[in-house]
Amino acid sequence: MKHNFKEIEPKWQKAWDDAHAFEAKNDYSKPKFYGLVEFPYPSGAGMHVGHIKAYSGLEVICRKRRMQGYNVMFPIGFDAYGLPTENYAIKTGIHPRQVTDNNIQKFTSQLRRVGFSFDWSRVVDTTEEGYYKWTQWIFRKMFDAGLVFRATTLVNYCPSCKVVLSNEDSQGGKCDICHSDIVQKSKDVWYLRITEYADKLLQGLDKVDYLPNVKLQQENWIGRSEGAFANFKLALDNAEIEDSLRIYTTRPDTMFGVTFMVIAPEHPVIEKYRDKITNIGALDAYKEECAKKTEFERTQLVKDKTGVCIEGLCAINPANGKQIPIYISDYVMMGYGTGAIMAVPAHDERDYEFAKKFGIDIIEVIKGGDIAKEAYTGDGEMVNSEFLNGITTKKEAIAKMLTFLAEKGCGEKGVQYKMKDWAFNRQRYWGEPIPIVHCQKCGMVGVPYEELPLRLPKVENFAPGEGGESPLAKIDSFVNCKCPKCGGDAKRETDTMPQWAGSSWYFLRYCDPHNTEEFASKEALNYWMPVDWYNGGMEHVTRHLIYSRFWHRFLYDIGEVPVDEPYAKRTAQGLILGPDGEKMSKSKGNVVDPNDVVDQYGADVLRVYTLFMGDYASAAPWNESSVKGVKRFLDRVAGLCDIAKGEGATAALESSFHKTIKKVSDDIEEMKFNTAIAAMMSLINEIYDAGTLTKDELGIFVRLLCPYAPHLCEEIWEFLGNTELCAFAPWPVYDESKTVDNTVEIALQVNGKFRGTIMVAAGLSKDDLLAAAKADAKFAAAIEGKTIVKEIVVPNKIVNIVVK
RNA sequence: GCGGAUAUGGCGGAAUUGGCAGACGCGCUAGAUUCAGGUUCUAGUCGGGGCAACUCGGUGAAGGUUCAAGUCCUUUUAUCCGCACCA
């Protein structure tokens, strides 16, 4: 048989479609398998080979599960709200709705060409009313639960996109969409209280099967730290007053070493005592200077500490009652802890640097370092610390200090997280409208559930306003409304939700995508959830993966979903680099278009190659020649039809078949697709060497390969006389006893040096093996006349004799 | 700065977890098929020495443990990724 992919690929894609072959059954009595891939953002550029690799991995797993008899759900959809579409629309004047529809169509036809076994009856599009109704519904539930709040704070703002970004969307001080520098801007922003879920998100990681680095990255992002809060009394003109400054520290044990305090330039205490501070002009100037710095300048140029001492206001160290100065400096940030710290220069590097620069006292309280040279952050004996003196463990010192603070009523244990609340609104058009109404009388009121979806109005002008307001603000008919509570005149919120909203729960919608009464029926959720295996990119670990776990956990807490963690298992694929070894990008001109590969070599080749090119989790460059090698392999598979004769097993190949079934079966479970394919290549080499195989054996081979190259395998399966689809043929089983050779090759060593091999029966005892080795003429000659010091015999492996 | 990962032929990568390093694929060399290009087939392909059987060396670098190390331990270098003044 010739491998005529241009003919057979469309043929079998049609056959699968006609049979609705891959639609998950609503038969809740069968064992289920829910395989999930990250649904694509339908960009104008079309599919990327990276998408193919990401989907091919779980495709193989899902196809194997079907052949093993599972009721498999392998859905796909489109995460279609977001800035790139909107920016493209603004540039071209085409409406985002139109752009989105075009792109979804493009993606759909490309995905179908590759022959993925997606359930096309469950497609979700986050921009459809029937979908975003429920995105708004969940938001409303969060609003009711007090998880939504509005606050004026310093936020990450992208001046180029004219939009407020969450912490997650501005990692490294760069805008996630356009990569320009983020500036800090004081703005009125909607927040989701994700920090309230920090502990739950952290603990949830204990019971799921995530790749270790995925887990670790989430732990670091959440960034839990244990320490203490303490209140430092303030003093005006050296006279103590009834007010204090609250700090957070992880080292309360060093409190006797506190020689000054530092607060963030924006700290409210400055405003409070504005009249009493004698150098307020200098403080204001410093604050303004800091505000002008970009995130980059604030974090990258950390060499030099800057700050200003507050005059007229100082603090009192609660440990020893000493008066200490307060500084403002941008190395302390308003967004973490309380925006104020107690500085212990002797035992903190940043405080040390600051104290050196400003000539502040440095008091050693832990022995062990040389504080004349640098801060000492290690353990040691406590000194200069009154009741802590002599203690040698940090744990004990902290406990004693906490007791002391508690007795004085000025401090207690506390926990902090690096993770910040989720800045949730975007001043843009192409997103879910936030279902909130602002009423003069009632304040913020949620749009009633029965009025959802709150439709995104169709507008002609969807460009963002210059003043940073949403395009929706210009539509009076949308903005002006009645308050759902009091019926008076009110105005709608005009910002929309961020791109990550729709993707925070899409895996739930797949379970029951056409439901108009609920986001999904309880029955469907009970059966399908949790997702058994979720594969996606590392770049989503500290965004989508955190956000969606948060939403899902919230839904669990209010009784809407049956399990607390949405994903039982999470893996990630490595990047495909350009042929030059660089990350693929349009500007470098090294992008490989999957369409071209399908045109030239076929979908099966594309699929097999993306899995064969290297370790699935690592990055690997595209190599055109290797693609040809895969084509050669599939052509040789097709050629097997011409030599397959008879039935049953071939004596020469039987053991190889059982070994290959075992290898391929096991490797798929560990996503070691490259070695599974290599094993099948080895087997085909053996078959051609033997020059013969039976039709039964070809049937086994084809079923093993089917998850990778389904079109060709269906064709051969049909050629073999089968009338049912290969996609649902039973997965081959192996006989363990037939995977074991009855003769094994034993390596012979003298003093650890290789001295030849012998063939012996498998399972020989140590004594027999040693005797067999000594019977080998060459080996015997090598130890002849020498004193044997030691004899090491490892059954079925090796004989090593140590001589003098 | 902190955290994590990786390092094996000309290239992508294997190595049953301490037991013959280099599976499989690409590339390359020689030969066959073909008018030719492509395709396909056969043989070879870690390095040094030898016609050869063989032999010596070899997994980023330096030490160590062991009968035996790509694999374990110590030190070190390079690259990649994540976080970053987190109190």
CSV table of N, CA, C and O in Angstrom, one decimal, chain A residues 377-456:
chain,number,residue,atom,x,y,z
A,377,THR,N,23.0,37.1,58.8
A,377,THR,CA,21.6,36.6,58.7
A,377,THR,C,21.4,35.2,59.3
A,377,THR,O,20.4,34.6,59.2
A,378,GLY,N,22.6,34.6,59.7
A,378,GLY,CA,22.5,33.2,60.2
A,378,GLY,C,22.1,33.1,61.7
A,378,GLY,O,21.6,34.1,62.3
A,379,ASP,N,22.2,31.9,62.2
A,379,ASP,CA,21.8,31.7,63.6
A,379,ASP,C,23.0,32.0,64.5
A,379,ASP,O,24.1,32.1,64.1
A,380,GLY,N,22.7,32.0,65.8
A,380,GLY,CA,23.7,32.2,66.8
A,380,GLY,C,23.2,32.6,68.2
A,380,GLY,O,22.0,32.6,68.4
A,381,GLU,N,24.1,32.9,69.1
A,381,GLU,CA,23.7,33.2,70.5
A,381,GLU,C,23.2,34.7,70.5
A,381,GLU,O,23.8,35.6,70.0
A,382,MET,N,22.1,34.9,71.2
A,382,MET,CA,21.5,36.2,71.3
A,382,MET,C,22.3,37.0,72.3
A,382,MET,O,22.7,36.6,73.4
A,383,VAL,N,22.6,38.3,71.9
A,383,VAL,CA,23.3,39.2,72.8
A,383,VAL,C,22.6,40.6,72.8
A,383,VAL,O,21.8,40.8,71.8
A,384,ASN,N,22.9,41.5,73.7
A,384,ASN,CA,22.4,42.8,73.7
A,384,ASN,C,20.8,42.8,73.7
A,384,ASN,O,20.2,43.7,73.1
A,385,SER,N,20.2,41.7,74.2
A,385,SER,CA,18.8,41.6,74.0
A,385,SER,C,18.1,41.3,75.3
A,385,SER,O,17.0,40.6,75.3
A,386,GLU,N,18.6,41.8,76.4
A,386,GLU,CA,18.0,41.6,77.7
A,386,GLU,C,17.5,40.2,78.0
A,386,GLU,O,18.3,39.3,78.1
A,387,PHE,N,16.1,40.0,78.0
A,387,PHE,CA,15.6,38.7,78.4
A,387,PHE,C,15.9,37.6,77.3
A,387,PHE,O,15.6,36.4,77.6
A,388,LEU,N,16.4,38.0,76.2
A,388,LEU,CA,16.7,36.9,75.2
A,388,LEU,C,18.1,36.5,75.2
A,388,LEU,O,18.5,35.5,74.6
A,389,ASN,N,19.0,37.2,75.9
A,389,ASN,CA,20.4,36.9,76.0
A,389,ASN,C,20.7,35.5,76.3
A,389,ASN,O,20.0,34.9,77.2
A,390,GLY,N,21.6,34.9,75.6
A,390,GLY,CA,22.0,33.5,75.9
A,390,GLY,C,21.2,32.5,75.1
A,390,GLY,O,21.7,31.3,74.9
A,391,ILE,N,20.1,32.8,74.5
A,391,ILE,CA,19.3,31.9,73.7
A,391,ILE,C,20.0,31.6,72.5
A,391,ILE,O,20.6,32.5,71.8
A,392,THR,N,20.1,30.3,72.0
A,392,THR,CA,20.8,30.0,70.8
A,392,THR,C,20.0,29.6,69.6
A,392,THR,O,20.5,29.4,68.5
A,393,THR,N,18.7,29.4,69.8
A,393,THR,CA,17.9,29.0,68.7
A,393,THR,C,16.9,30.1,68.3
A,393,THR,O,16.3,30.7,69.2
A,394,LYS,N,16.8,30.3,67.0
A,394,LYS,CA,15.9,31.3,66.5
A,394,LYS,C,14.4,31.0,67.0
A,394,LYS,O,13.7,32.0,67.4
A,395,LYS,N,14.1,29.8,67.0
A,395,LYS,CA,12.7,29.4,67.3
A,395,LYS,C,12.3,29.8,68.7
A,395,LYS,O,11.3,30.4,68.9
A,396,GLU,N,13.2,29.5,69.6
A,396,GLU,CA,13.0,29.9,71.0
A,396,GLU,C,12.9,31.4,71.2
A,396,GLU,O,12.1,31.9,71.9
A,397,ALA,N,13.9,32.1,70.6
A,397,ALA,CA,13.9,33.6,70.7
A,397,ALA,C,12.6,34.2,70.2
A,397,ALA,O,12.1,35.1,70.8
A,398,ILE,N,12.1,33.7,69.0
A,398,ILE,CA,10.9,34.2,68.4
A,398,ILE,C,9.7,34.0,69.4
A,398,ILE,O,8.9,34.9,69.6
A,399,ALA,N,9.7,32.8,69.9
A,399,ALA,CA,8.6,32.4,70.8
A,399,ALA,C,8.6,33.3,72.1
A,399,ALA,O,7.5,33.9,72.4
A,400,LYS,N,9.7,33.6,72.6
A,400,LYS,CA,9.8,34.5,73.8
A,400,LYS,C,9.4,35.9,73.5
A,400,LYS,O,8.7,36.5,74.3
A,401,MET,N,9.9,36.4,72.3
A,401,MET,CA,9.5,37.7,71.9
A,401,MET,C,8.0,37.9,71.7
A,401,MET,O,7.4,38.9,72.1
A,402,LEU,N,7.4,36.8,71.1
A,402,LEU,CA,6.0,36.9,70.8
A,402,LEU,C,5.2,37.0,72.1
A,402,LEU,O,4.2,37.7,72.2
A,403,THR,N,5.7,36.2,73.1
A,403,THR,CA,5.0,36.2,74.4
A,403,THR,C,5.1,37.6,75.0
A,403,THR,O,4.1,38.2,75.5
A,404,PHE,N,6.3,38.2,74.9
A,404,PHE,CA,6.6,39.5,75.5
A,404,PHE,C,5.6,40.6,74.8
A,404,PHE,O,5.0,41.4,75.5
A,405,LEU,N,5.5,40.5,73.5
A,405,LEU,CA,4.7,41.4,72.7
A,405,LEU,C,3.2,41.3,73.1
A,405,LEU,O,2.5,42.2,73.2
A,406,ALA,N,2.8,40.0,73.3
A,406,ALA,CA,1.4,39.7,73.6
A,406,ALA,C,1.1,40.3,75.0
A,406,ALA,O,0.1,40.9,75.2
A,407,GLU,N,2.0,40.1,75.9
A,407,GLU,CA,1.8,40.7,77.3
A,407,GLU,C,1.7,42.2,77.3
A,407,GLU,O,0.9,42.8,78.0
A,408,LYS,N,2.5,42.8,76.4
A,408,LYS,CA,2.5,44.3,76.3
A,408,LYS,C,1.3,44.7,75.5
A,408,LYS,O,1.0,45.9,75.4
A,409,GLY,N,0.7,43.8,74.8
A,409,GLY,CA,-0.5,44.1,73.9
A,409,GLY,C,-0.1,44.9,72.7
A,409,GLY,O,-0.8,45.7,72.2
A,410,CYS,N,1.1,44.7,72.2
A,410,CYS,CA,1.5,45.4,71.0
A,410,CYS,C,2.1,44.5,69.9
A,410,CYS,O,2.9,45.0,69.1
A,411,GLY,N,1.6,43.3,69.8
A,411,GLY,CA,2.1,42.5,68.7
A,411,GLY,C,1.6,41.1,68.8
A,411,GLY,O,1.2,40.6,69.9
A,412,GLU,N,1.5,40.4,67.6
A,412,GLU,CA,1.1,39.0,67.6
A,412,GLU,C,1.6,38.3,66.3
A,412,GLU,O,2.1,39.0,65.4
A,413,LYS,N,1.5,37.0,66.4
A,413,LYS,CA,1.9,36.2,65.2
A,413,LYS,C,1.1,36.6,64.0
A,413,LYS,O,-0.1,37.0,64.1
A,414,GLY,N,1.7,36.5,62.8
A,414,GLY,CA,1.0,36.8,61.6
A,414,GLY,C,1.5,36.1,60.4
A,414,GLY,O,2.6,35.6,60.4
A,415,VAL,N,0.7,36.1,59.3
A,415,VAL,CA,1.1,35.4,58.1
A,415,VAL,C,0.9,36.4,56.9
A,415,VAL,O,-0.1,37.2,56.9
A,416,GLN,N,1.8,36.4,56.0
A,416,GLN,CA,1.7,37.3,54.8
A,416,GLN,C,1.9,36.5,53.6
A,416,GLN,O,2.6,35.4,53.5
A,417,TYR,N,1.3,36.9,52.5
A,417,TYR,CA,1.5,36.3,51.2
A,417,TYR,C,2.0,37.3,50.2
A,417,TYR,O,1.7,38.5,50.2
A,418,LYS,N,2.8,36.8,49.2
A,418,LYS,CA,3.3,37.7,48.2
A,418,LYS,C,2.2,38.0,47.2
A,418,LYS,O,2.1,39.0,46.5
A,419,MET,N,1.3,37.0,47.0
A,419,MET,CA,0.2,37.1,46.1
A,419,MET,C,-0.6,38.3,46.4
A,419,MET,O,-0.9,38.5,47.6
A,420,LYS,N,-1.1,39.1,45.4
A,420,LYS,CA,-1.9,40.2,45.7
A,420,LYS,C,-3.3,40.0,45.2
A,420,LYS,O,-3.5,39.1,44.4
A,421,ASP,N,-4.2,40.8,45.6
A,421,ASP,CA,-5.6,40.7,45.1
A,421,ASP,C,-5.6,40.9,43.6
A,421,ASP,O,-4.7,41.6,43.1
A,422,TRP,N,-6.5,40.4,42.9
A,422,TRP,CA,-6.6,40.3,41.5
A,422,TRP,C,-7.3,41.6,40.9
A,422,TRP,O,-8.5,41.7,41.0
A,423,ALA,N,-6.5,42.5,40.3
A,423,ALA,CA,-7.1,43.7,39.7
A,423,ALA,C,-7.9,43.2,38.5
A,423,ALA,O,-7.3,42.7,37.6
A,424,PHE,N,-9.2,43.4,38.5
A,424,PHE,CA,-10.1,42.6,37.7
A,424,PHE,C,-10.7,43.4,36.5
A,424,PHE,O,-11.3,42.8,35.6
A,425,ASN,N,-10.7,44.7,36.5
A,425,ASN,CA,-11.4,45.4,35.4
A,425,ASN,C,-10.4,45.9,34.4
A,425,ASN,O,-9.3,46.3,34.7
A,426,ARG,N,-10.9,46.0,33.1
A,426,ARG,CA,-10.1,46.5,32.0
A,426,ARG,C,-10.9,47.6,31.3
A,426,ARG,O,-12.1,47.4,31.1
A,427,GLN,N,-10.2,48.7,31.0
A,427,GLN,CA,-10.9,49.8,30.4
A,427,GLN,C,-11.0,49.6,28.9
A,427,GLN,O,-10.6,50.4,28.1
A,428,ARG,N,-11.6,48.5,28.5
A,428,ARG,CA,-11.6,48.1,27.1
A,428,ARG,C,-13.0,47.6,26.7
A,428,ARG,O,-13.8,47.3,27.6
A,429,TYR,N,-13.2,47.4,25.4
A,429,TYR,CA,-14.5,47.0,24.9
A,429,TYR,C,-14.6,45.5,24.8
A,429,TYR,O,-15.7,45.0,25.3
A,430,TRP,N,-13.6,44.8,24.3
A,430,TRP,CA,-13.8,43.4,23.9
A,430,TRP,C,-13.7,42.4,25.2
A,430,TRP,O,-12.6,41.8,25.3
A,431,GLY,N,-14.7,42.5,26.0
A,431,GLY,CA,-14.6,41.6,27.2
A,431,GLY,C,-16.0,41.5,27.8
A,431,GLY,O,-17.0,42.2,27.3
A,432,GLU,N,-16.2,40.7,28.9
A,432,GLU,CA,-17.5,40.6,29.5
A,432,GLU,C,-17.8,41.9,30.3
A,432,GLU,O,-17.0,42.2,31.2
A,433,PRO,N,-19.0,42.5,30.1
A,433,PRO,CA,-19.3,43.6,30.9
A,433,PRO,C,-19.5,43.2,32.4
A,433,PRO,O,-20.0,42.1,32.6
A,434,ILE,N,-19.0,44.1,33.2
A,434,ILE,CA,-19.1,43.7,34.7
A,434,ILE,C,-20.5,44.1,35.2
A,434,ILE,O,-20.9,45.2,35.0
A,435,PRO,N,-21.2,43.1,35.7
A,435,PRO,CA,-22.6,43.3,36.0
A,435,PRO,C,-22.9,44.0,37.3
A,435,PRO,O,-23.4,43.4,38.3
A,436,ILE,N,-22.5,45.3,37.3
A,436,ILE,CA,-22.6,46.1,38.5
A,436,ILE,C,-23.2,47.4,38.1
A,436,ILE,O,-22.9,47.9,37.1
A,437,VAL,N,-24.1,48.0,39.0
A,437,VAL,CA,-24.7,49.3,38.8
A,437,VAL,C,-24.3,50.2,39.9
A,437,VAL,O,-24.2,49.8,41.1
A,438,HIS,N,-23.9,51.4,39.6
A,438,HIS,CA,-23.6,52.4,40.6
A,438,HIS,C,-24.8,53.3,40.8
A,438,HIS,O,-25.3,54.0,39.9
A,439,CYS,N,-25.3,53.3,42.1
A,439,CYS,CA,-26.4,54.1,42.4
A,439,CYS,C,-26.0,55.1,43.5
A,439,CYS,O,-25.3,54.8,44.4
A,440,GLN,N,-26.5,56.3,43.3
A,440,GLN,CA,-26.2,57.4,44.2
A,440,GLN,C,-26.6,57.0,45.6
A,440,GLN,O,-25.9,57.3,46.6
A,441,LYS,N,-27.7,56.4,45.7
A,441,LYS,CA,-28.3,56.1,47.0
A,441,LYS,C,-27.8,54.8,47.6
A,441,LYS,O,-27.4,54.7,48.8
A,442,CYS,N,-27.8,53.7,46.8
A,442,CYS,CA,-27.5,52.4,47.3
A,442,CYS,C,-26.0,52.0,47.1
A,442,CYS,O,-25.7,50.9,47.6
A,443,GLY,N,-25.3,52.8,46.4
A,443,GLY,CA,-23.9,52.4,46.2
A,443,GLY,C,-23.8,51.4,45.1
A,443,GLY,O,-24.5,51.5,44.1
A,444,MET,N,-22.9,50.4,45.2
A,444,MET,CA,-22.7,49.4,44.2
A,444,MET,C,-23.7,48.3,44.3
A,444,MET,O,-23.8,47.7,45.4
A,445,VAL,N,-24.5,48.1,43.3
A,445,VAL,CA,-25.5,47.0,43.3
A,445,VAL,C,-25.3,46.1,42.2
A,445,VAL,O,-25.0,46.5,41.0
A,446,GLY,N,-25.4,44.8,42.4
A,446,GLY,CA,-25.2,43.8,41.4
A,446,GLY,C,-26.4,43.7,40.5
A,446,GLY,O,-27.6,43.9,40.9
A,447,VAL,N,-26.2,43.5,39.2
A,447,VAL,CA,-27.3,43.3,38.3
A,447,VAL,C,-28.0,42.0,38.6
A,447,VAL,O,-27.3,41.0,38.9
A,448,PRO,N,-29.3,42.0,38.7
A,448,PRO,CA,-30.1,40.8,39.1
A,448,PRO,C,-29.7,39.6,38.3
A,448,PRO,O,-29.6,39.8,37.0
A,449,TYR,N,-29.7,38.4,38.9
A,449,TYR,CA,-29.3,37.2,38.1
A,449,TYR,C,-30.2,37.0,36.9
A,449,TYR,O,-29.8,36.6,35.9
A,450,GLU,N,-31.5,37.3,37.1
A,450,GLU,CA,-32.4,37.0,36.0
A,450,GLU,C,-32.2,38.0,34.8
A,450,GLU,O,-32.7,37.7,33.7
A,451,GLU,N,-31.4,39.1,35.0
A,451,GLU,CA,-31.2,40.0,33.9
A,451,GLU,C,-29.9,39.6,33.1
A,451,GLU,O,-29.5,40.3,32.2
A,452,LEU,N,-29.2,38.6,33.6
A,452,LEU,CA,-28.0,38.1,32.9
A,452,LEU,C,-28.4,37.3,31.7
A,452,LEU,O,-29.4,36.6,31.8
A,453,PRO,N,-27.7,37.3,30.6
A,453,PRO,CA,-26.4,38.1,30.5
A,453,PRO,C,-26.7,39.6,30.3
A,453,PRO,O,-27.6,40.0,29.7
A,454,LEU,N,-25.8,40.3,30.9
A,454,LEU,CA,-25.7,41.8,30.6
A,454,LEU,C,-24.9,41.9,29.3
A,454,LEU,O,-23.7,41.6,29.2
A,455,ARG,N,-25.7,42.2,28.2
A,455,ARG,CA,-25.1,42.1,26.9
A,455,ARG,C,-24.0,43.2,26.6
A,455,ARG,O,-24.2,44.3,27.0
A,456,LEU,N,-23.0,42.8,25.9
A,456,LEU,CA,-22.0,43.7,25.4
A,456,LEU,C,-22.7,44.4,24.2
A,456,LEU,O,-23.0,43.8,23.2
